[in-house]
Amino acid sequence: MIKSIKIRSMLWASVFLLAITACSPGTQEEDVIDVVIYGGTSGAITAAVQAKKMGKSVVVVSPDIHLGGLTSGGLGFTDTGKKEVIGGLSREFYQRVYDKYQNDGAWKWEDRSEFGNKGQGTPALDGEFRTMWIFEPHVAEEVYEDYVREYDIEVLRDEWLDRESGVTKEGSRITAIRTLSGKEFKGRMFIDATYEGDLMATSGVSYHVGREANSVYGEEWNGVQTGVYHHRHHFKVLDQPIDPYWTPGDPSSGLLPRISAEHPGEKGEGDHRVQAYCFRTCMSNHPDNREPFPRPENYDSTQYELLVRIFDAGWREWFGKFDMIPNRKTDTNNHGPFSSDNIGMSYDYPEASYEKRKEIIKEHEDYQKGLLYFVANDPRVPKEIQEEFQKWGLAKDEFTDNGNWPHQIYVREARRMIGKFVMTENELLQRKPTPESVGMGSYTIDSHNVQRYVDENGHVHNEGDIGVSLPQPYEIAYGSLVPQKEECTNLMVPVAVSSSHIAFGSIRMEPVFMILGQSATTAAIMAMDEGIDVQDVDYTKLREKLLEDGQILTLEDAITSK
């Protein structure tokens, strides 16, 4: 009897303690968040919005202070592709931009009627569908901040994943991530929405950096592409070859800056190199809203000696990619054989430490600022270019907390997951079918230059610039968002997606990242609700939900009328 009473007392005590634990704030169960998103990109914010719309708890752990990545970081001349296959929250973003510009107060530096309304394959302002595809950086950021406020999304900024030991896993499942500040985030589902794929890599998921050989996936446009000249970003646009040496014809005098002495490699073979990065600078030619191009502290005019030779050869396309956005501003991109693309200087970025990445970003900033200052001031620049360029400057009312310089470098590619399914050019070019579509892409297969080298004749060349047109928009496989099952079963990767280098050249567009952010979150929540791995989500159910939420999964779903 005494033993029986003692056991009952112990049981009641255990129940009492469990009840206290369940009701106490800060307990493990209460701390577990449904969806933990790492990153501050456009894809990260649409992922967070979708989680909220599905009634789940979510936190955005962002290394960035400003939200939106490149979309709010200068890339306002949207790489649209075919607008009819941009749906869901991605399309809603551009509708919200449209609404911003319906306010007369948004047109401060030019009248609405003066805006040229030019876009990439579509009008900038589409009145029928109430979308606007071309916009100023600060307007895009306002839209993302509106989302955060309206959906009451918890965002922690300037929080950097501990890439050494910041991921806790139980078997194949992530249970928590930690940042360098010591904060821990326990979650049921995790989404890596960074350009770099840092959470994916730290979680032990397979990935690739650089170009695969064409033989890996049976492709044509991957790997080294010597002798291929698709855009006007090569030296073949000139009427004469350019000598790469300080003393023309004398290799012993050394190479001019920003030319590699390495052999470019054999055509079609793989390498460690990634596309050139740059900043998408926002310029203005309005006298009251332009800041003269600053002279970097470590300015060195010799870094632009190659550009002088290009000018001397007759090249005059300096203003070729001053794409106009509202209020007499630009989204200025690279153009020509020597421009804002800092060729050959991005190879180490994907795997580099945070400190090393900062150095690489600073080098790109100094190079590009120096380039602008050089063209505006150096006497060797053709007079007609310099005089026109001196009418321009950085837009005073953009990036006001960063000296009017974009806060986001254009990471055109970094790590790319090797997931359950790998997207290749064969799916994009309709050579092979794509299983289980979760969204569509449509932009040209587009890789920027990868290296600048000297050929066997002693002439300088750029290599890696590819532009291959697509027969039609293509589907993106669900399997490209999920890791291999044995590596991780509760992680989604909608930005550093599983794709070959050359397929990523099209997938990497900002509207697509927003599409995939929404689809990835939908699938993650369905897996969570059913208690299954993300690899085992029933695609029929996923497809039904995605279509219900306005996603475009096939050409049959394309938006062609209101």
XYZ file of C-alpha atoms in Angstrom:
562
model
C 0.000 0.000 0.000
C 2.751 2.434 0.966
C 4.575 1.582 -2.259
C 1.376 2.150 -4.293
C 0.780 5.585 -2.720
C 4.388 6.546 -3.332
C 4.133 5.601 -7.008
C 0.874 7.540 -7.417
C 2.473 10.561 -5.743
C 5.427 10.370 -8.077
C 3.121 10.139 -11.091
C 1.087 13.173 -9.996
C 4.305 15.079 -9.391
C 5.483 14.241 -12.909
C 2.178 15.356 -14.420
C 2.348 18.588 -12.404
C 5.880 19.308 -13.595
C 4.911 18.594 -17.201
C 1.972 20.982 -16.915
C 4.196 23.724 -15.529
C 6.729 23.155 -18.297
C 4.054 23.263 -20.998
C 2.730 26.584 -19.701
C 6.063 28.262 -19.020
C 7.255 30.947 -21.443
C 10.473 30.265 -23.330
C 10.065 26.504 -23.380
C 11.440 24.442 -26.213
C 8.067 23.833 -27.869
C 7.044 27.463 -27.728
C 10.387 28.530 -29.124
C 10.093 26.299 -32.174
C 9.156 28.362 -35.242
C 7.280 26.787 -38.116
C 9.422 28.309 -40.869
C 12.887 29.784 -40.359
C 14.104 31.725 -43.401
C 17.750 32.681 -43.744
C 18.382 35.586 -46.120
C 16.985 39.003 -46.971
C 16.509 38.599 -50.719
C 13.339 39.040 -52.746
C 12.806 35.284 -52.494
C 13.125 35.437 -48.718
C 10.353 37.992 -48.331
C 7.886 36.223 -50.619
C 8.641 33.032 -48.696
C 7.803 34.793 -45.430
C 4.598 36.276 -46.812
C 3.456 32.854 -48.003
C 4.126 31.336 -44.583
C 1.983 34.022 -42.974
C -0.773 33.578 -45.554
C -0.830 29.873 -44.662
C -1.208 30.726 -40.980
C 2.245 29.688 -39.796
C 4.845 31.307 -37.587
C 7.890 32.577 -39.432
C 11.075 34.481 -38.800
C 13.403 36.043 -41.381
C 16.999 35.890 -40.198
C 18.685 38.350 -42.517
C 22.375 39.173 -42.827
C 21.214 42.196 -44.808
C 19.882 45.406 -43.300
C 17.975 46.319 -46.447
C 15.432 43.800 -47.715
C 14.941 42.722 -51.312
C 18.430 41.850 -52.517
C 19.048 42.999 -56.082
C 15.419 43.972 -56.642
C 15.837 46.842 -54.186
C 19.586 47.047 -54.768
C 19.615 48.693 -58.186
C 18.181 46.108 -60.561
C 15.064 48.075 -61.382
C 15.103 47.365 -65.132
C 13.597 43.950 -64.451
C 14.790 40.903 -66.363
C 11.190 40.066 -67.078
C 11.306 37.466 -69.805
C 7.708 36.570 -70.615
C 5.488 38.445 -68.155
C 2.594 36.043 -68.730
C 4.371 33.294 -66.763
C 5.088 35.469 -63.722
C 2.348 34.734 -61.206
C 1.535 34.544 -57.517
C 3.299 36.813 -55.056
C 5.918 37.667 -57.650
C 3.291 39.269 -59.876
C 1.699 40.882 -56.838
C 5.011 42.584 -56.072
C 4.986 44.283 -59.484
C 1.353 45.209 -59.017
C 2.256 46.897 -55.747
C 5.019 48.784 -57.537
C 2.419 49.900 -60.085
C 0.228 51.195 -57.285
C 3.133 53.208 -55.853
C 3.543 55.023 -59.147
C -0.140 55.875 -59.414
C 0.553 58.471 -56.746
C 1.526 61.778 -58.385
C 3.986 62.352 -55.540
C 6.071 59.444 -56.812
C 7.020 61.485 -59.891
C 9.366 63.998 -58.300
C 12.027 64.511 -60.966
C 9.999 64.096 -64.134
C 6.395 64.185 -65.193
C 4.744 60.805 -65.597
C 4.085 61.619 -69.263
C 7.812 62.112 -69.887
C 8.748 58.594 -68.819
C 9.549 56.528 -71.892
C 7.752 53.406 -70.618
C 10.419 51.120 -72.062
C 10.942 47.711 -70.501
C 12.578 44.405 -71.385
C 10.171 42.943 -73.916
C 7.177 44.530 -72.222
C 6.056 48.064 -71.431
C 7.381 49.351 -68.130
C 3.855 50.310 -67.091
C 1.170 47.792 -68.006
C -2.151 49.473 -67.351
C -4.246 46.482 -68.357
C -2.755 44.196 -65.733
C -1.784 46.996 -63.325
C 1.850 45.868 -63.222
C 5.008 47.942 -63.373
C 8.231 46.181 -64.249
C 10.657 49.141 -64.172
C 11.158 51.063 -60.918
C 13.475 52.931 -58.568
C 15.381 51.043 -55.847
C 13.746 52.829 -52.924
C 10.267 52.052 -54.247
C 11.049 48.328 -54.351
C 12.346 48.467 -50.792
C 9.181 50.251 -49.689
C 7.102 47.384 -51.096
C 9.096 44.794 -49.149
C 8.829 46.837 -45.964
C 5.088 47.125 -46.591
C 4.899 43.331 -46.682
C 6.780 43.053 -43.403
C 4.486 45.525 -41.707
C 1.190 44.274 -43.148
C 1.866 40.615 -42.393
C 3.611 41.334 -39.092
C 6.693 39.386 -40.185
C 9.454 39.108 -37.623
C 12.710 40.179 -39.284
C 16.079 40.160 -37.547
C 18.620 42.134 -39.557
C 22.399 42.049 -39.578
C 22.309 38.489 -38.288
C 24.957 36.267 -39.853
C 24.835 32.487 -39.807
C 27.687 30.846 -37.914
C 29.072 28.922 -40.854
C 31.395 26.838 -38.693
C 28.951 25.314 -36.204
C 25.697 27.207 -36.616
C 23.502 24.334 -37.754
C 22.159 21.660 -35.407
C 20.823 18.498 -37.008
C 19.195 15.352 -35.716
C 19.793 12.785 -38.391
C 18.760 14.382 -41.672
C 16.687 17.153 -40.076
C 17.816 20.620 -39.067
C 16.533 21.496 -35.601
C 18.125 24.914 -35.105
C 20.456 27.497 -36.571
C 22.659 29.992 -34.731
C 24.087 33.316 -35.760
C 27.408 34.896 -34.896
C 25.653 37.095 -32.341
C 24.690 33.973 -30.383
C 20.987 33.946 -31.264
C 19.449 30.530 -31.848
C 16.400 29.817 -33.982
C 14.664 26.476 -33.545
C 12.449 25.498 -36.427
C 10.401 22.821 -38.072
C 11.210 23.886 -41.621
C 14.141 25.922 -42.928
C 14.590 27.918 -46.113
C 17.917 29.125 -47.483
C 17.032 32.232 -49.502
C 20.564 33.626 -49.834
C 22.395 34.168 -53.109
C 25.398 32.383 -51.590
C 23.679 29.225 -50.310
C 25.331 29.560 -46.902
C 22.704 27.667 -44.885
C 22.578 24.920 -47.469
C 26.350 24.467 -47.377
C 26.598 24.607 -43.580
C 23.854 21.963 -43.392
C 26.006 19.468 -45.277
C 24.052 19.619 -48.540
C 25.931 18.962 -51.781
C 26.590 21.878 -54.086
C 28.748 23.019 -56.980
C 30.778 26.167 -57.614
C 31.956 27.065 -61.104
C 31.147 25.682 -64.510
C 30.487 22.006 -65.115
C 32.010 20.344 -68.166
C 29.500 19.898 -70.977
C 29.932 16.143 -70.574
C 28.462 16.168 -67.041
C 24.866 16.839 -68.092
C 25.131 16.504 -71.862
C 25.041 20.267 -72.508
C 26.413 22.546 -75.211
C 26.738 25.952 -73.534
C 28.300 25.037 -70.196
C 32.014 24.921 -69.458
C 34.698 27.042 -71.121
C 33.334 28.854 -74.204
C 36.398 30.204 -76.032
C 35.616 31.530 -79.488
C 31.937 32.185 -78.691
C 30.741 35.780 -79.004
C 27.032 36.257 -78.320
C 26.588 39.788 -76.974
C 28.592 42.960 -77.562
C 30.737 42.421 -74.484
C 33.778 41.125 -76.374
C 36.743 42.501 -78.282
C 35.432 41.305 -81.643
C 33.175 44.390 -81.685
C 36.297 46.428 -82.418
C 37.825 46.903 -85.843
C 41.248 45.907 -84.592
C 42.694 43.479 -82.029
C 43.891 44.895 -78.703
C 47.401 44.274 -77.443
C 47.407 43.242 -73.751
C 50.949 44.309 -72.833
C 52.187 47.555 -71.297
C 54.603 47.864 -74.189
C 52.643 46.640 -77.199
C 54.137 43.502 -78.648
C 56.465 42.957 -75.667
C 55.284 40.231 -73.264
C 58.259 40.972 -70.997
C 56.719 44.377 -70.188
C 53.876 42.615 -68.371
C 50.135 42.453 -68.823
C 47.845 45.420 -68.359
C 45.701 45.251 -65.200
C 42.682 42.938 -65.140
C 43.991 40.530 -67.749
C 44.762 36.967 -66.675
C 47.977 35.192 -67.626
C 46.303 31.802 -67.152
C 45.382 29.538 -70.035
C 41.610 29.826 -70.538
C 41.096 26.072 -70.678
C 39.788 23.821 -73.385
C 36.377 24.514 -74.851
C 33.627 22.634 -73.047
C 35.661 21.624 -70.022
C 34.641 22.591 -66.506
C 36.450 25.013 -64.220
C 36.203 26.815 -60.865
C 35.222 30.160 -62.367
C 31.921 32.029 -61.882
C 30.284 34.893 -63.750
C 31.570 38.421 -63.219
C 29.899 40.499 -60.512
C 29.130 44.217 -60.531
C 26.914 46.809 -58.876
C 23.776 47.989 -60.665
C 24.372 51.691 -60.172
C 21.488 54.138 -60.052
C 22.478 57.331 -61.861
C 20.662 60.600 -62.465
C 21.073 63.377 -64.992
C 18.758 65.751 -63.138
C 20.860 68.729 -61.993
C 19.168 68.775 -58.578
C 19.412 65.042 -57.942
C 22.882 64.012 -58.991
C 26.002 63.548 -56.926
C 29.331 63.780 -58.822
C 31.041 60.432 -59.160
C 33.369 60.161 -56.152
C 37.102 59.578 -56.418
C 37.955 56.422 -54.438
C 40.661 56.855 -51.802
C 42.875 54.288 -53.506
C 42.081 55.484 -57.044
C 44.580 54.229 -59.613
C 44.042 55.366 -63.195
C 46.316 52.622 -64.531
C 43.582 50.079 -63.734
C 41.703 51.440 -66.752
C 44.534 51.424 -69.289
C 42.791 48.708 -71.258
C 39.693 50.911 -71.597
C 41.871 53.668 -73.071
C 43.015 51.293 -75.794
C 39.413 50.302 -76.460
C 38.421 53.955 -76.808
C 41.442 54.527 -79.062
C 40.215 51.674 -81.254
C 37.029 53.632 -81.888
C 34.574 52.124 -79.396
C 31.834 54.599 -78.440
C 29.139 52.495 -76.757
C 29.714 53.753 -73.217
C 26.043 54.647 -72.726
C 24.726 51.355 -74.165
C 23.184 50.081 -70.922
C 21.975 53.251 -69.225
C 18.498 51.762 -68.921
C 16.025 54.404 -67.838
C 13.831 53.980 -64.797
C 11.392 56.622 -63.479
C 12.491 60.103 -62.421
C 15.406 60.491 -64.851
C 17.394 57.711 -63.260
C 19.070 54.597 -64.566
C 19.662 50.994 -63.780
C 23.153 50.960 -65.275
C 24.534 47.551 -66.194
C 27.718 46.361 -67.871
C 28.265 46.939 -71.576
C 31.178 46.348 -73.910
C 34.594 44.685 -73.657
C 35.580 46.607 -70.501
C 32.908 47.937 -68.188
C 31.342 47.520 -64.750
C 31.655 43.733 -64.826
C 34.784 43.054 -62.785
C 35.880 40.037 -64.785
C 37.915 37.415 -62.959
C 37.568 38.921 -59.481
C 34.616 36.912 -58.148
C 36.006 33.362 -58.147
C 36.699 33.188 -54.419
C 33.495 34.868 -53.265
C 31.135 31.854 -52.980
C 33.279 29.943 -50.476
C 35.045 32.905 -48.862
C 34.757 33.840 -45.204
C 32.614 36.842 -44.313
C 35.733 38.979 -43.921
C 37.133 37.866 -47.255
C 33.788 38.527 -48.926
C 33.830 42.066 -47.542
C 37.267 42.534 -49.107
C 36.023 41.222 -52.453
C 32.962 43.487 -52.329
C 35.160 46.468 -51.449
C 37.488 45.679 -54.356
C 34.502 45.600 -56.707
C 33.218 48.882 -55.301
C 36.594 50.591 -55.638
C 37.016 49.259 -59.168
C 33.588 50.406 -60.323
C 33.703 53.784 -58.588
C 37.159 54.303 -60.041
C 35.858 53.416 -63.492
C 33.105 56.032 -63.266
C 35.509 58.663 -61.962
C 38.018 57.791 -64.699
C 35.544 58.250 -67.540
C 34.231 61.487 -66.050
C 37.675 63.026 -65.480
C 40.613 61.416 -67.277
C 41.833 63.479 -70.270
C 42.393 60.342 -72.360
C 38.657 59.649 -72.549
C 37.082 60.805 -75.842
C 35.702 64.306 -75.431
C 32.215 63.524 -76.681
C 31.819 60.711 -74.128
C 33.289 62.644 -71.246
C 31.263 65.781 -71.772
C 28.035 63.803 -71.926
C 29.001 61.654 -68.949
C 29.721 64.708 -66.824
C 25.989 65.457 -66.992
C 25.429 62.312 -64.915
C 26.074 61.400 -61.302
C 24.862 59.030 -58.607
C 21.196 59.598 -57.723
C 21.171 61.628 -54.507
C 17.929 60.177 -53.210
C 18.906 56.501 -53.551
C 20.945 54.430 -51.078
C 21.152 57.484 -48.849
C 22.768 55.601 -45.954
C 25.530 54.208 -48.185
C 26.880 57.224 -50.044
C 24.322 56.699 -52.845
C 25.998 53.404 -53.682
C 23.980 50.141 -53.962
C 23.930 48.066 -50.795
C 23.864 44.783 -52.726
C 26.573 43.499 -55.048
C 25.253 41.521 -58.001
C 26.088 37.943 -57.075
C 25.213 36.477 -60.448
C 26.019 33.000 -59.236
C 27.739 31.453 -56.242
C 27.049 27.994 -54.853
C 24.377 25.950 -56.598
C 22.804 22.996 -54.844
C 23.073 19.496 -56.284
C 19.601 18.444 -55.265
C 17.018 15.808 -55.978
C 16.787 17.103 -59.555
C 19.282 19.246 -61.470
C 17.925 21.739 -63.997
C 20.083 21.903 -67.137
C 19.956 23.603 -70.512
C 18.247 20.465 -71.820
C 15.084 21.241 -69.827
C 15.239 24.937 -70.678
C 15.613 24.234 -74.409
C 12.795 21.644 -74.333
C 15.113 18.747 -75.172
C 13.939 16.925 -72.043
C 10.718 17.177 -70.041
C 10.695 18.790 -66.611
C 8.986 16.859 -63.810
C 6.656 18.446 -61.241
C 6.709 22.141 -62.134
C 6.584 24.674 -59.286
C 7.017 27.778 -61.449
C 8.286 28.964 -64.778
C 11.253 30.853 -66.156
C 11.552 32.487 -69.546
C 14.597 34.751 -69.704
C 17.334 34.078 -72.244
C 20.058 31.702 -71.064
C 22.457 34.439 -70.015
C 25.952 34.104 -68.602
C 28.207 37.120 -68.204
C 31.900 36.957 -68.970
C 33.942 34.690 -66.757
C 37.556 35.457 -67.677
C 39.775 37.828 -69.669
C 42.818 36.163 -71.219
C 45.474 36.406 -73.934
C 45.102 34.196 -76.989
C 47.829 32.458 -78.956
C 48.205 35.506 -81.199
C 48.932 37.830 -78.295
C 45.517 39.536 -78.291
C 43.173 40.066 -75.349
C 39.782 38.342 -75.232
C 36.832 37.949 -72.882
C 35.290 34.513 -72.414
C 32.105 33.137 -70.930
C 29.479 35.575 -72.215
C 26.585 33.454 -73.470
C 23.126 34.433 -74.695
C 20.952 31.613 -75.989
C 17.320 32.261 -76.861
C 14.643 29.892 -75.610
C 11.913 28.400 -77.798
C 9.336 29.159 -75.083
C 9.061 29.560 -71.302
C 10.172 26.503 -69.356
C 9.020 24.726 -66.210
C 11.170 24.532 -63.072
C 11.181 21.200 -61.252
C 10.179 20.795 -57.622
C 13.212 18.547 -57.216
C 15.507 21.514 -57.915
C 14.361 23.140 -54.648
C 15.014 20.178 -52.335
C 18.266 18.506 -51.276
C 18.997 14.857 -51.761
C 16.994 12.974 -49.145
C 19.938 11.447 -47.325
C 21.439 14.928 -46.775
C 18.542 16.999 -45.406
C 14.791 16.476 -45.228
C 13.439 19.811 -43.941
C 15.354 22.386 -45.993
C 14.221 24.236 -49.125
C 16.589 26.175 -51.400
C 14.696 28.539 -53.761
C 17.612 30.836 -54.734
C 20.806 28.765 -54.919
C 18.706 26.189 -56.768
C 19.872 22.856 -58.080
C 20.945 23.671 -61.619
C 23.920 23.665 -63.917
C 25.899 26.858 -64.432
C 24.332 27.577 -67.782
C 20.755 26.763 -66.738
C 21.188 29.037 -63.731
C 22.029 31.774 -66.242
C 18.296 31.986 -66.949
C 16.771 30.819 -63.662
C 18.710 33.463 -61.679
C 16.251 36.288 -62.415
C 14.603 38.158 -59.556
C 10.964 37.468 -60.564
C 11.820 33.753 -60.600
C 13.389 33.898 -57.136
C 10.131 35.344 -55.804
C 8.130 32.638 -57.569
C 10.323 29.903 -56.138
C 10.328 31.453 -52.667
C 6.549 31.162 -52.570
C 6.476 27.620 -53.957
C 9.224 26.405 -51.628
C 7.380 27.663 -48.576
C 4.096 26.135 -49.685
C 5.738 22.740 -50.067
C 7.614 23.035 -46.772
C 4.417 23.786 -44.866
C 2.556 20.927 -46.535
C 5.376 18.575 -45.521
C 5.306 19.940 -41.970
C 1.533 19.580 -41.644
C 1.659 15.992 -42.877
C 4.731 15.056 -40.856
C 6.715 13.978 -43.901
C 10.013 14.886 -45.550
C 10.049 17.660 -48.136
C 11.132 15.106 -50.741
C 7.884 13.173 -50.172
C 5.353 15.946 -50.710
C 2.413 14.798 -52.815
C 2.878 16.812 -56.000
C -0.785 16.580 -56.965
C -1.745 18.344 -53.726
C 1.130 20.829 -54.062
C 0.150 21.693 -57.609
C -3.440 22.295 -56.562
C -2.369 24.687 -53.807
C 0.097 26.565 -56.008
C -2.501 27.103 -58.711
C -5.006 28.211 -56.088
C -2.471 30.852 -55.000
C -1.968 32.164 -58.524
C 1.264 30.465 -59.529
C 1.901 29.715 -63.206
C 3.134 26.142 -63.612
C 2.696 25.463 -67.332
C 2.030 27.443 -70.473
C -1.606 26.417 -70.172
C -1.778 28.532 -66.998
C -0.160 31.606 -68.574
C -1.852 34.933 -67.890
C -3.067 36.286 -71.220
C -6.185 38.152 -70.163
C -7.591 39.758 -67.062
